[in-house]
């Protein structure tokens, strides 16, 4: 018996829609041992600017970068010092923790990146060093993209290290581009394009350059030859080229912000990103207003600015108690770290601007 034409049409349509979405990385599960990291007032260190001991992770610990080194997972996490003050009005420092299994972590006593008296203090202080993302260069150098916050302008900044412990600050990522045109532009959240080879993820060049998605409302693109000095991609009017922007009535109706380092796949460049639901009539009605969820986008391998496809919905959202209670009460699963470790994907994220969580995909 022949199938009705309309039936066949819907079968073909469904197959086409599935094919358009099969590029996504799905199947992440949150282990019972969550959160994996939280604030601890017993950690103190001598602040070189305040000239006194400070409890550097007394308030909150969240928004982690992650990388594999010597068969261990390392997390670089953001920690804030003084509880009870408004968001953005504390000092953030970046700490380091290590794990043998990707879930149970041991923190180092002191932060590894923080405001100091270097030439870049005017960018880092008093707000501090925030929201890191990390990649490894082919020569083994680690490159950290983080937000310098002086409580005036957020600037995406760069630091490098050979061992994850001792870091050299390189300054704002865009300070040399176009004679400093974008130095004072609000910038943060740098997601560098990477490649997985075997068990190792490293920064990857496309058309002879490294590429980075960045920004926190629309999303932009930049290129570099060394992962340190970056040149934003501009349009015909010499303004920042938008490569991804918010959508009405979607989980990302307020902003789109890059997550972990992007990953080259056989379908294109896979970018996991953070979407925030707006707090007005254009919000996604299925989730609370102001909520941060994780989405996915696919860009062209030959042209990193060209969007090929985009997830219709989030793949991770705040639904555990600690993900919707804390400094940011609307709830966040703010994704920043992704590693391939012992044949599994580990996704690390901040919860409600207060703790660190993990989701695992086999």
Coordinates of C-alpha atoms in Angstrom, one line a residue, residues 14-334:
X14 CA 11.6 15.3 10.0
X15 CA 14.7 13.6 8.7
X16 CA 16.0 16.9 7.3
X17 CA 15.5 18.7 10.6
X18 CA 17.2 15.9 12.5
X19 CA 20.2 16.0 10.1
X20 CA 20.4 19.8 10.6
X21 CA 20.8 19.2 14.4
X22 CA 22.9 16.0 14.5
X23 CA 26.1 18.1 14.9
X24 CA 25.3 19.0 18.5
X25 CA 27.1 17.6 21.5
X26 CA 24.3 16.1 23.6
X27 CA 23.9 13.6 26.4
X28 CA 25.5 15.5 29.3
X29 CA 24.5 14.2 32.7
X30 CA 25.1 15.9 36.1
X31 CA 26.7 13.4 38.6
X32 CA 25.3 13.2 42.0
X33 CA 28.5 14.7 43.4
X34 CA 27.5 18.2 42.6
X35 CA 28.5 21.0 43.3
X36 CA 32.1 20.0 43.0
X37 CA 33.6 23.2 44.4
X38 CA 32.4 26.0 46.7
X39 CA 33.5 28.9 48.8
X40 CA 35.9 28.3 51.7
X41 CA 36.9 31.1 54.1
X42 CA 39.9 29.1 55.4
X43 CA 41.9 30.0 52.4
X44 CA 44.0 33.2 52.9
X45 CA 46.8 34.9 51.1
X46 CA 48.8 38.1 51.3
X47 CA 47.3 40.6 48.8
X48 CA 50.2 42.6 47.3
X49 CA 48.0 45.7 46.8
X50 CA 46.1 45.8 50.1
X51 CA 49.3 44.7 52.0
X52 CA 47.2 42.4 54.2
X53 CA 46.0 38.9 54.4
X54 CA 42.7 38.4 52.6
X55 CA 40.2 35.4 52.5
X56 CA 40.2 35.3 48.8
X57 CA 37.5 32.7 48.3
X58 CA 35.3 33.6 51.2
X59 CA 32.3 34.7 49.2
X60 CA 31.8 32.6 46.1
X61 CA 33.7 30.2 43.8
X62 CA 32.4 29.8 40.2
X63 CA 33.0 30.2 36.4
X64 CA 35.8 27.7 35.8
X65 CA 38.2 27.1 32.9
X66 CA 39.5 23.5 32.5
X67 CA 42.4 21.7 30.8
X68 CA 44.1 18.3 31.0
X69 CA 47.8 18.1 31.9
X70 CA 49.9 15.1 32.9
X71 CA 46.7 12.9 32.9
X72 CA 45.0 15.1 35.4
X73 CA 42.2 17.7 35.1
X74 CA 43.1 21.2 36.2
X75 CA 40.4 23.8 36.9
X76 CA 41.1 27.6 37.0
X77 CA 38.2 29.1 38.9
X78 CA 37.0 32.5 39.8
X79 CA 36.9 33.3 43.5
X80 CA 35.4 36.4 45.2
X81 CA 36.5 37.7 48.6
X82 CA 33.9 39.8 50.4
X83 CA 30.4 38.4 50.8
X84 CA 27.4 40.7 51.2
X85 CA 28.3 43.2 48.5
X86 CA 26.7 43.7 45.1
X87 CA 27.7 41.7 42.0
X88 CA 30.8 43.3 40.5
X89 CA 31.8 45.1 43.7
X90 CA 34.1 42.4 45.1
X91 CA 37.6 41.6 44.0
X92 CA 38.0 38.4 42.0
X93 CA 41.1 36.2 41.8
X94 CA 41.7 33.0 39.8
X95 CA 42.6 29.9 41.7
X96 CA 43.8 26.5 40.6
X97 CA 42.5 23.0 41.5
X98 CA 43.5 19.5 40.3
X99 CA 41.7 16.2 40.0
X100 CA 42.6 12.6 39.2
X101 CA 39.0 11.7 38.1
X102 CA 37.6 15.0 36.8
X103 CA 35.1 15.3 39.7
X104 CA 36.9 15.4 43.0
X105 CA 39.3 18.4 43.2
X106 CA 42.0 19.6 45.5
X107 CA 42.6 23.4 45.5
X108 CA 45.9 25.1 45.8
X109 CA 46.4 27.4 48.8
X110 CA 46.9 30.6 46.9
X111 CA 45.4 32.2 43.8
X112 CA 47.5 31.9 40.6
X113 CA 46.3 35.1 38.9
X114 CA 45.1 38.3 40.7
X115 CA 45.5 42.1 40.7
X116 CA 49.1 43.1 41.4
X117 CA 51.3 46.1 40.9
X118 CA 52.2 45.2 37.3
X119 CA 51.7 47.6 34.4
X120 CA 48.2 46.1 33.9
X121 CA 46.9 47.0 37.4
X122 CA 44.8 49.8 35.9
X123 CA 42.8 47.2 34.1
X124 CA 42.6 44.5 36.8
X125 CA 41.9 46.5 39.9
X126 CA 39.8 46.8 42.0
X127 CA 37.4 44.4 40.4
X128 CA 40.0 41.7 39.7
X129 CA 40.5 38.8 37.3
X130 CA 37.3 37.1 36.2
X131 CA 35.8 34.3 34.1
X132 CA 38.8 32.5 32.5
X133 CA 38.9 30.3 29.4
X134 CA 42.1 28.3 28.7
X135 CA 43.8 26.7 25.7
X136 CA 47.1 25.0 25.1
X137 CA 49.3 26.1 22.2
X138 CA 51.1 23.6 20.0
X139 CA 54.4 24.4 21.8
X140 CA 52.9 23.5 25.2
X141 CA 52.3 27.1 26.3
X142 CA 49.0 27.7 28.2
X143 CA 47.1 30.7 27.2
X144 CA 44.4 32.1 29.5
X145 CA 41.7 34.6 28.3
X146 CA 40.2 36.3 31.3
X147 CA 38.2 39.5 32.1
X148 CA 40.1 42.4 33.6
X149 CA 37.6 44.3 35.7
X150 CA 38.5 47.8 37.0
X151 CA 34.8 48.5 37.8
X152 CA 34.7 50.9 34.8
X153 CA 35.2 48.8 31.6
X154 CA 35.5 45.1 31.3
X155 CA 38.4 44.1 29.0
X156 CA 39.3 40.7 27.7
X157 CA 42.9 40.1 28.7
X158 CA 45.6 37.5 28.1
X159 CA 48.1 35.6 30.3
X160 CA 50.5 32.8 29.5
X161 CA 52.1 30.0 31.5
X162 CA 54.3 26.9 31.1
X163 CA 53.0 25.1 34.2
X164 CA 49.5 26.6 35.1
X165 CA 50.9 28.0 38.3
X166 CA 53.2 30.8 37.3
X167 CA 51.5 33.3 34.9
X168 CA 52.7 36.2 32.9
X169 CA 50.1 38.9 32.1
X170 CA 50.2 40.1 28.5
X171 CA 47.5 42.8 28.8
X172 CA 44.2 43.5 27.0
X173 CA 43.8 41.3 24.0
X174 CA 42.8 44.1 21.6
X175 CA 45.2 46.9 22.8
X176 CA 47.4 46.8 19.7
X177 CA 44.7 46.3 17.0
X178 CA 43.6 49.2 14.8
X179 CA 45.8 51.6 16.8
X180 CA 43.9 50.8 20.0
X181 CA 40.5 51.5 18.6
X182 CA 38.9 48.7 20.6
X183 CA 41.0 48.9 23.8
X184 CA 38.2 50.6 25.8
X185 CA 35.4 48.6 24.2
X186 CA 33.5 46.4 26.7
X187 CA 34.9 42.9 26.0
X188 CA 35.0 39.5 27.7
X189 CA 34.6 35.7 27.3
X190 CA 37.1 34.6 24.7
X191 CA 36.5 31.2 23.2
X192 CA 39.4 30.1 21.0
X193 CA 38.9 27.5 18.3
X194 CA 40.6 24.2 19.2
X195 CA 41.1 20.7 17.8
X196 CA 41.0 17.3 19.5
X197 CA 43.7 14.9 18.3
X198 CA 43.7 11.6 20.2
X199 CA 43.2 12.6 23.8
X200 CA 44.6 16.1 23.5
X201 CA 42.9 19.4 22.7
X202 CA 45.1 22.3 21.4
X203 CA 44.4 25.6 19.7
X204 CA 44.0 25.2 16.0
X205 CA 44.7 27.5 13.0
X206 CA 42.3 28.0 10.2
X207 CA 43.5 29.8 7.1
X208 CA 46.8 30.4 8.9
X209 CA 45.3 32.1 11.9
X210 CA 43.9 31.4 15.3
X211 CA 40.3 32.4 15.8
X212 CA 38.3 33.4 18.9
X213 CA 34.6 34.1 19.5
X214 CA 34.0 36.8 22.1
X215 CA 31.4 39.2 23.5
X216 CA 28.4 39.1 25.8
X217 CA 25.4 40.3 23.9
X218 CA 25.9 39.9 20.3
X219 CA 28.9 37.7 19.7
X220 CA 32.0 38.8 17.7
X221 CA 35.1 37.2 16.2
X222 CA 38.8 38.0 16.3
X223 CA 42.0 36.5 14.8
X224 CA 45.6 36.1 16.0
X225 CA 48.9 34.7 14.9
X226 CA 50.2 34.0 18.4
X227 CA 47.1 33.8 20.7
X228 CA 48.3 36.9 22.6
X229 CA 47.6 39.9 20.4
X230 CA 44.1 39.7 18.8
X231 CA 42.5 41.6 15.9
X232 CA 38.7 41.9 16.0
X233 CA 37.0 41.1 12.7
X234 CA 35.1 44.2 11.4
X235 CA 32.5 44.8 8.7
X236 CA 32.5 47.2 5.7
X237 CA 31.9 50.1 8.1
X238 CA 34.9 49.1 10.2
X239 CA 32.6 48.2 13.1
X240 CA 32.7 44.9 15.0
X241 CA 31.2 42.1 12.9
X242 CA 28.3 40.3 14.7
X243 CA 28.4 36.5 14.2
X244 CA 25.7 35.5 16.7
X245 CA 23.0 37.5 18.4
X246 CA 20.0 37.0 20.7
X247 CA 16.6 35.7 19.5
X248 CA 13.2 36.7 20.8
X249 CA 11.2 34.2 22.8
X250 CA 14.2 31.9 23.1
X251 CA 16.4 30.9 26.0
X252 CA 19.0 33.3 24.6
X253 CA 16.6 36.3 24.2
X254 CA 18.8 38.7 26.2
X255 CA 22.4 37.8 25.3
X256 CA 24.7 35.2 23.7
X257 CA 28.1 34.7 25.3
X258 CA 30.8 32.2 24.4
X259 CA 31.4 29.2 26.6
X260 CA 34.4 26.9 26.6
X261 CA 36.9 26.9 23.7
X262 CA 35.2 26.1 20.4
X263 CA 35.9 22.7 18.9
X264 CA 36.6 21.7 15.3
X265 CA 34.4 18.7 14.3
X266 CA 33.7 17.0 11.0
X267 CA 30.6 19.1 10.6
X268 CA 32.2 22.5 11.4
X269 CA 33.3 24.6 14.3
X270 CA 31.2 23.7 17.4
X271 CA 30.7 26.5 19.8
X272 CA 28.9 25.9 23.2
X273 CA 27.6 29.2 24.4
X274 CA 25.7 30.8 27.2
X275 CA 22.3 32.3 26.6
X276 CA 20.4 34.6 29.0
X277 CA 16.6 34.8 29.0
X278 CA 15.5 38.5 28.8
X279 CA 13.3 39.9 31.6
X280 CA 10.5 41.4 29.5
X281 CA 7.7 40.3 27.2
X282 CA 10.3 38.9 24.7
X283 CA 11.4 36.2 27.1
X284 CA 11.2 32.5 26.6
X285 CA 8.1 31.6 28.6
X286 CA 9.3 28.1 29.3
X287 CA 12.1 29.2 31.7
X288 CA 12.3 31.9 34.4
X289 CA 13.3 35.3 33.2
X290 CA 17.0 36.1 33.7
X291 CA 18.1 32.5 33.6
X292 CA 21.4 31.5 32.0
X293 CA 21.3 28.2 30.0
X294 CA 23.7 26.6 27.6
X295 CA 23.2 26.5 23.8
X296 CA 25.2 25.3 20.7
X297 CA 26.1 26.9 17.4
X298 CA 27.9 25.6 14.4
X299 CA 30.2 27.7 12.2
X300 CA 31.8 27.1 8.8
X301 CA 35.3 25.6 8.9
X302 CA 36.5 27.7 6.0
X303 CA 34.9 30.9 7.2
X304 CA 34.6 31.0 11.1
X305 CA 32.3 34.1 10.8
X306 CA 29.6 32.1 8.9
X307 CA 26.9 30.5 11.0
X308 CA 25.7 27.2 9.6
X309 CA 23.2 26.1 12.3
X310 CA 22.1 26.8 15.8
X311 CA 20.3 24.9 18.5
X312 CA 16.6 25.7 18.9
X313 CA 16.7 25.1 22.6
X314 CA 19.2 24.8 25.5
X315 CA 21.0 21.6 26.2
X316 CA 21.8 22.4 29.9
X317 CA 19.9 24.5 32.3
X318 CA 19.8 25.3 36.1
X319 CA 17.6 22.7 37.7
X320 CA 19.5 21.6 40.9
X321 CA 19.0 23.5 44.2
X322 CA 22.5 25.1 44.2
X323 CA 22.1 26.2 40.6
X324 CA 19.1 28.5 41.4
X325 CA 20.1 29.7 44.8
X326 CA 23.1 31.9 45.4
X327 CA 24.5 35.3 44.4
X328 CA 22.6 35.2 41.1
X329 CA 19.2 34.0 42.1
X330 CA 17.6 33.7 38.6
X331 CA 19.9 30.7 38.2
X332 CA 22.9 29.8 36.0
X333 CA 24.6 26.9 34.4
X334 CA 27.3 29.2 33.0

